[in-house]
Coordinates of C-alpha atoms in Angstrom, one line a residue:
M1 CA 129.9 162.1 89.5
V2 CA 130.6 161.3 93.0
K3 CA 130.4 157.4 93.6
R4 CA 128.8 155.7 96.4
L5 CA 131.2 153.9 98.7
V6 CA 129.4 151.7 101.2
V7 CA 130.7 150.7 104.6
A8 CA 130.3 147.1 105.8
S9 CA 129.8 149.1 109.2
R10 CA 126.3 149.9 112.4
N11 CA 129.3 152.6 113.7
K12 CA 128.2 155.9 112.5
K13 CA 131.3 157.6 114.0
K14 CA 133.2 155.2 111.8
I15 CA 131.3 155.4 108.6
E16 CA 131.1 159.5 109.3
E17 CA 135.0 159.2 109.5
I18 CA 135.0 157.7 106.4
K19 CA 132.9 159.8 104.6
N20 CA 135.2 162.7 105.3
I21 CA 138.3 160.9 104.3
M22 CA 136.3 159.6 100.7
E23 CA 135.2 162.6 99.7
E24 CA 138.3 163.8 98.5
A25 CA 138.6 160.6 96.5
G26 CA 135.3 161.4 94.4
Y27 CA 133.1 158.6 96.7
L28 CA 130.6 159.3 99.0
A29 CA 129.9 156.8 101.5
V30 CA 126.9 155.2 102.6
S31 CA 125.9 152.7 105.3
V32 CA 124.6 148.8 103.9
E33 CA 121.0 150.1 106.1
E34 CA 120.9 153.0 103.6
T35 CA 121.0 151.0 100.7
G36 CA 118.7 149.1 101.9
Q37 CA 120.2 145.8 102.2
E38 CA 120.6 143.8 105.5
V39 CA 124.4 142.2 105.5
D40 CA 125.6 140.2 108.6
V41 CA 128.7 138.7 107.9
V42 CA 131.0 135.9 110.8
E43 CA 134.0 136.8 111.3
D44 CA 136.3 134.0 111.5
G45 CA 138.9 134.6 109.4
N46 CA 143.1 133.9 111.2
T47 CA 143.6 137.3 110.0
F48 CA 142.7 141.2 110.3
E49 CA 142.8 141.1 106.1
A50 CA 140.7 137.3 105.6
N51 CA 138.3 139.0 107.7
S52 CA 138.0 142.4 105.6
L53 CA 137.8 140.7 102.5
K54 CA 134.9 138.5 103.9
K55 CA 133.0 141.3 105.0
A56 CA 133.8 143.5 101.8
F57 CA 132.7 140.9 99.3
E58 CA 129.9 140.1 101.0
V59 CA 128.3 143.6 101.5
M60 CA 129.7 144.4 97.3
K61 CA 127.5 141.3 96.6
A62 CA 124.4 142.2 98.3
C63 CA 124.3 145.6 97.2
G64 CA 126.3 145.7 93.8
E65 CA 128.1 148.9 94.7
V66 CA 131.3 149.4 95.7
A67 CA 131.9 148.6 99.1
L68 CA 134.7 149.3 102.1
A69 CA 135.4 147.1 105.1
D70 CA 137.8 147.2 107.9
D71 CA 139.0 144.9 110.8
S72 CA 140.7 145.8 113.9
G73 CA 142.7 144.8 117.1
L74 CA 145.6 144.6 119.4
E75 CA 148.7 142.6 118.9
V76 CA 151.0 142.9 122.1
D77 CA 154.2 141.3 121.1
A78 CA 155.2 139.1 124.3
L79 CA 151.9 137.6 123.9
D80 CA 153.0 136.0 120.3
G81 CA 150.2 138.0 118.8
Q82 CA 147.4 138.0 121.1
P83 CA 144.8 138.8 120.8
G84 CA 145.2 139.6 117.3
V85 CA 141.8 138.4 115.1
F86 CA 139.9 138.0 119.0
S87 CA 140.9 141.3 120.2
A88 CA 136.7 142.3 120.7
R89 CA 136.4 138.9 122.2
F90 CA 139.2 138.3 124.4
S91 CA 137.4 137.4 127.3
G92 CA 135.4 135.3 125.9
E93 CA 131.3 134.8 126.1
G94 CA 130.1 138.3 126.9
A95 CA 133.1 139.6 126.5
T96 CA 133.2 143.5 127.4
D97 CA 136.1 146.6 127.3
E98 CA 136.2 146.1 130.8
K99 CA 136.8 142.7 131.2
N100 CA 138.8 142.0 128.1
N101 CA 141.1 144.8 129.4
A102 CA 141.0 143.0 132.6
K103 CA 142.4 139.6 131.4
L104 CA 145.1 141.0 129.6
L105 CA 146.0 142.7 132.2
E106 CA 146.3 139.5 134.3
M107 CA 148.4 137.8 131.4
M108 CA 150.9 140.4 131.0
K109 CA 151.9 141.3 135.3
H110 CA 154.8 139.4 135.4
I111 CA 155.7 141.1 132.0
P112 CA 158.5 144.1 133.2
A113 CA 158.5 147.7 131.5
G114 CA 160.8 147.5 128.1
E115 CA 158.7 144.5 126.9
R116 CA 155.3 145.6 127.0
Q117 CA 155.4 146.6 123.2
A118 CA 152.2 146.0 121.2
R119 CA 150.8 147.7 117.9
F120 CA 147.0 148.7 116.9
V121 CA 146.4 147.1 113.6
C122 CA 143.3 147.9 111.2
A123 CA 143.2 146.3 107.8
V124 CA 140.9 147.6 105.6
T125 CA 139.6 145.9 102.2
V126 CA 137.6 148.2 99.1
A127 CA 135.4 145.2 96.9
F128 CA 134.7 146.4 93.4
P129 CA 131.1 144.9 91.4
D130 CA 133.6 143.4 88.8
Y131 CA 135.3 141.3 91.8
S132 CA 138.5 143.1 91.9
Y133 CA 139.5 144.7 95.3
F134 CA 142.9 145.7 97.6
T135 CA 143.6 145.4 100.7
V136 CA 146.1 147.8 102.7
R137 CA 146.8 147.8 106.4
G138 CA 147.4 150.4 109.2
E139 CA 149.8 150.6 112.2
C140 CA 150.1 152.0 115.5
K141 CA 153.1 151.3 117.6
G142 CA 152.9 151.4 121.7
E143 CA 153.3 149.7 124.9
I144 CA 151.2 148.0 127.9
L145 CA 150.5 149.7 130.8
F146 CA 150.2 148.1 134.2
E147 CA 146.7 149.8 134.9
P148 CA 144.3 151.9 132.6
R149 CA 145.3 155.5 132.2
G150 CA 142.1 158.1 130.5
K151 CA 138.6 158.2 130.7
S152 CA 138.3 158.8 126.4
G153 CA 138.1 156.3 123.5
F154 CA 136.7 152.7 124.4
G155 CA 138.6 149.0 123.7
Y156 CA 141.9 149.0 124.7
D157 CA 142.6 152.2 124.8
P158 CA 143.1 153.4 128.6
L159 CA 145.9 150.1 128.2
F160 CA 147.6 151.5 124.9
Y161 CA 150.9 154.3 125.8
L162 CA 152.5 156.4 123.2
P163 CA 155.6 157.6 124.5
E164 CA 156.2 159.8 122.0
Y165 CA 152.8 161.7 123.5
R166 CA 153.6 160.5 127.1
K167 CA 149.1 159.6 127.1
T168 CA 147.1 156.3 126.3
F169 CA 145.1 156.1 123.7
A170 CA 142.4 157.3 126.3
E171 CA 144.0 160.3 127.0
L172 CA 144.3 162.1 123.4
D173 CA 141.5 164.5 122.0
S174 CA 140.5 162.7 119.5
K175 CA 142.0 165.3 116.9
T176 CA 144.7 163.3 116.8
K177 CA 143.6 160.4 117.2
N178 CA 142.0 160.3 114.5
L179 CA 145.6 161.3 112.8
I180 CA 147.1 158.8 114.0
S181 CA 145.8 155.8 114.4
H182 CA 145.6 152.7 112.3
R183 CA 142.3 152.8 111.1
A184 CA 143.8 156.7 110.0
E185 CA 147.0 155.3 108.4
A186 CA 144.6 152.1 106.6
L187 CA 141.9 155.0 105.0
A188 CA 144.8 157.1 103.9
K189 CA 146.2 154.6 102.0
A190 CA 142.3 153.4 100.6
K191 CA 142.1 156.6 99.7
E192 CA 145.5 156.8 97.8
M193 CA 144.9 153.8 95.9
L194 CA 140.9 154.9 94.7
M195 CA 142.6 158.5 93.7
N196 CA 145.8 157.0 92.1
G197 CA 143.9 153.5 90.0
K198 CA 146.6 151.1 90.9
R199 CA 146.0 148.0 90.1
R200 CA 143.3 145.6 92.0
K201 CA 143.6 142.6 92.5
T202 CA 141.5 139.9 91.7
L203 CA 140.1 136.7 93.5
E204 CA 141.3 134.9 91.1
D205 CA 145.2 136.4 91.8
R206 CA 144.6 135.9 95.0
N207 CA 143.7 131.9 94.7
T208 CA 147.3 131.7 93.1
E209 CA 149.7 133.2 94.9

């Protein structure tokens, strides 16, 4: 019997990507809207893991079903991990991809080539109706260019350069990007956890760590 997996996202492309990956684990990914519920979560955690955990549990409690949530962003070594959990709103109120990229380039204008290492990070949490859960993390390492390149993708993709491919995320074809991205790695780990039934934590476990 196929089990449902409620995805804490309104992004149809993301839901479709998750649906394709989780089918092999015996789960049918659906949106919150498809359950007839409405969930609005304030992402106020200090880490990607905290935000994904909060979203997954809010959706699980509202829908009464297994829920999956992710949170992702960019970490730049020379900026002590910024923009981090503030990636989407890095340039402040009214933030856009263009404004965020412009702020990042301005902050890094004096950082030389060879010292511009960065990583995209994605944390995925799956929460279950018995209040157990697991969280996994995916990363994709690269470096920040001095100017944007490429027309596809979104967010910081035009600035995020992968030396082994000699392209930015915005220059890669979608098939390649979806194979090597931070989200792809995290979702693959989540699928493996669902398939092999590894022990899951509870919130009580987390509070005693």
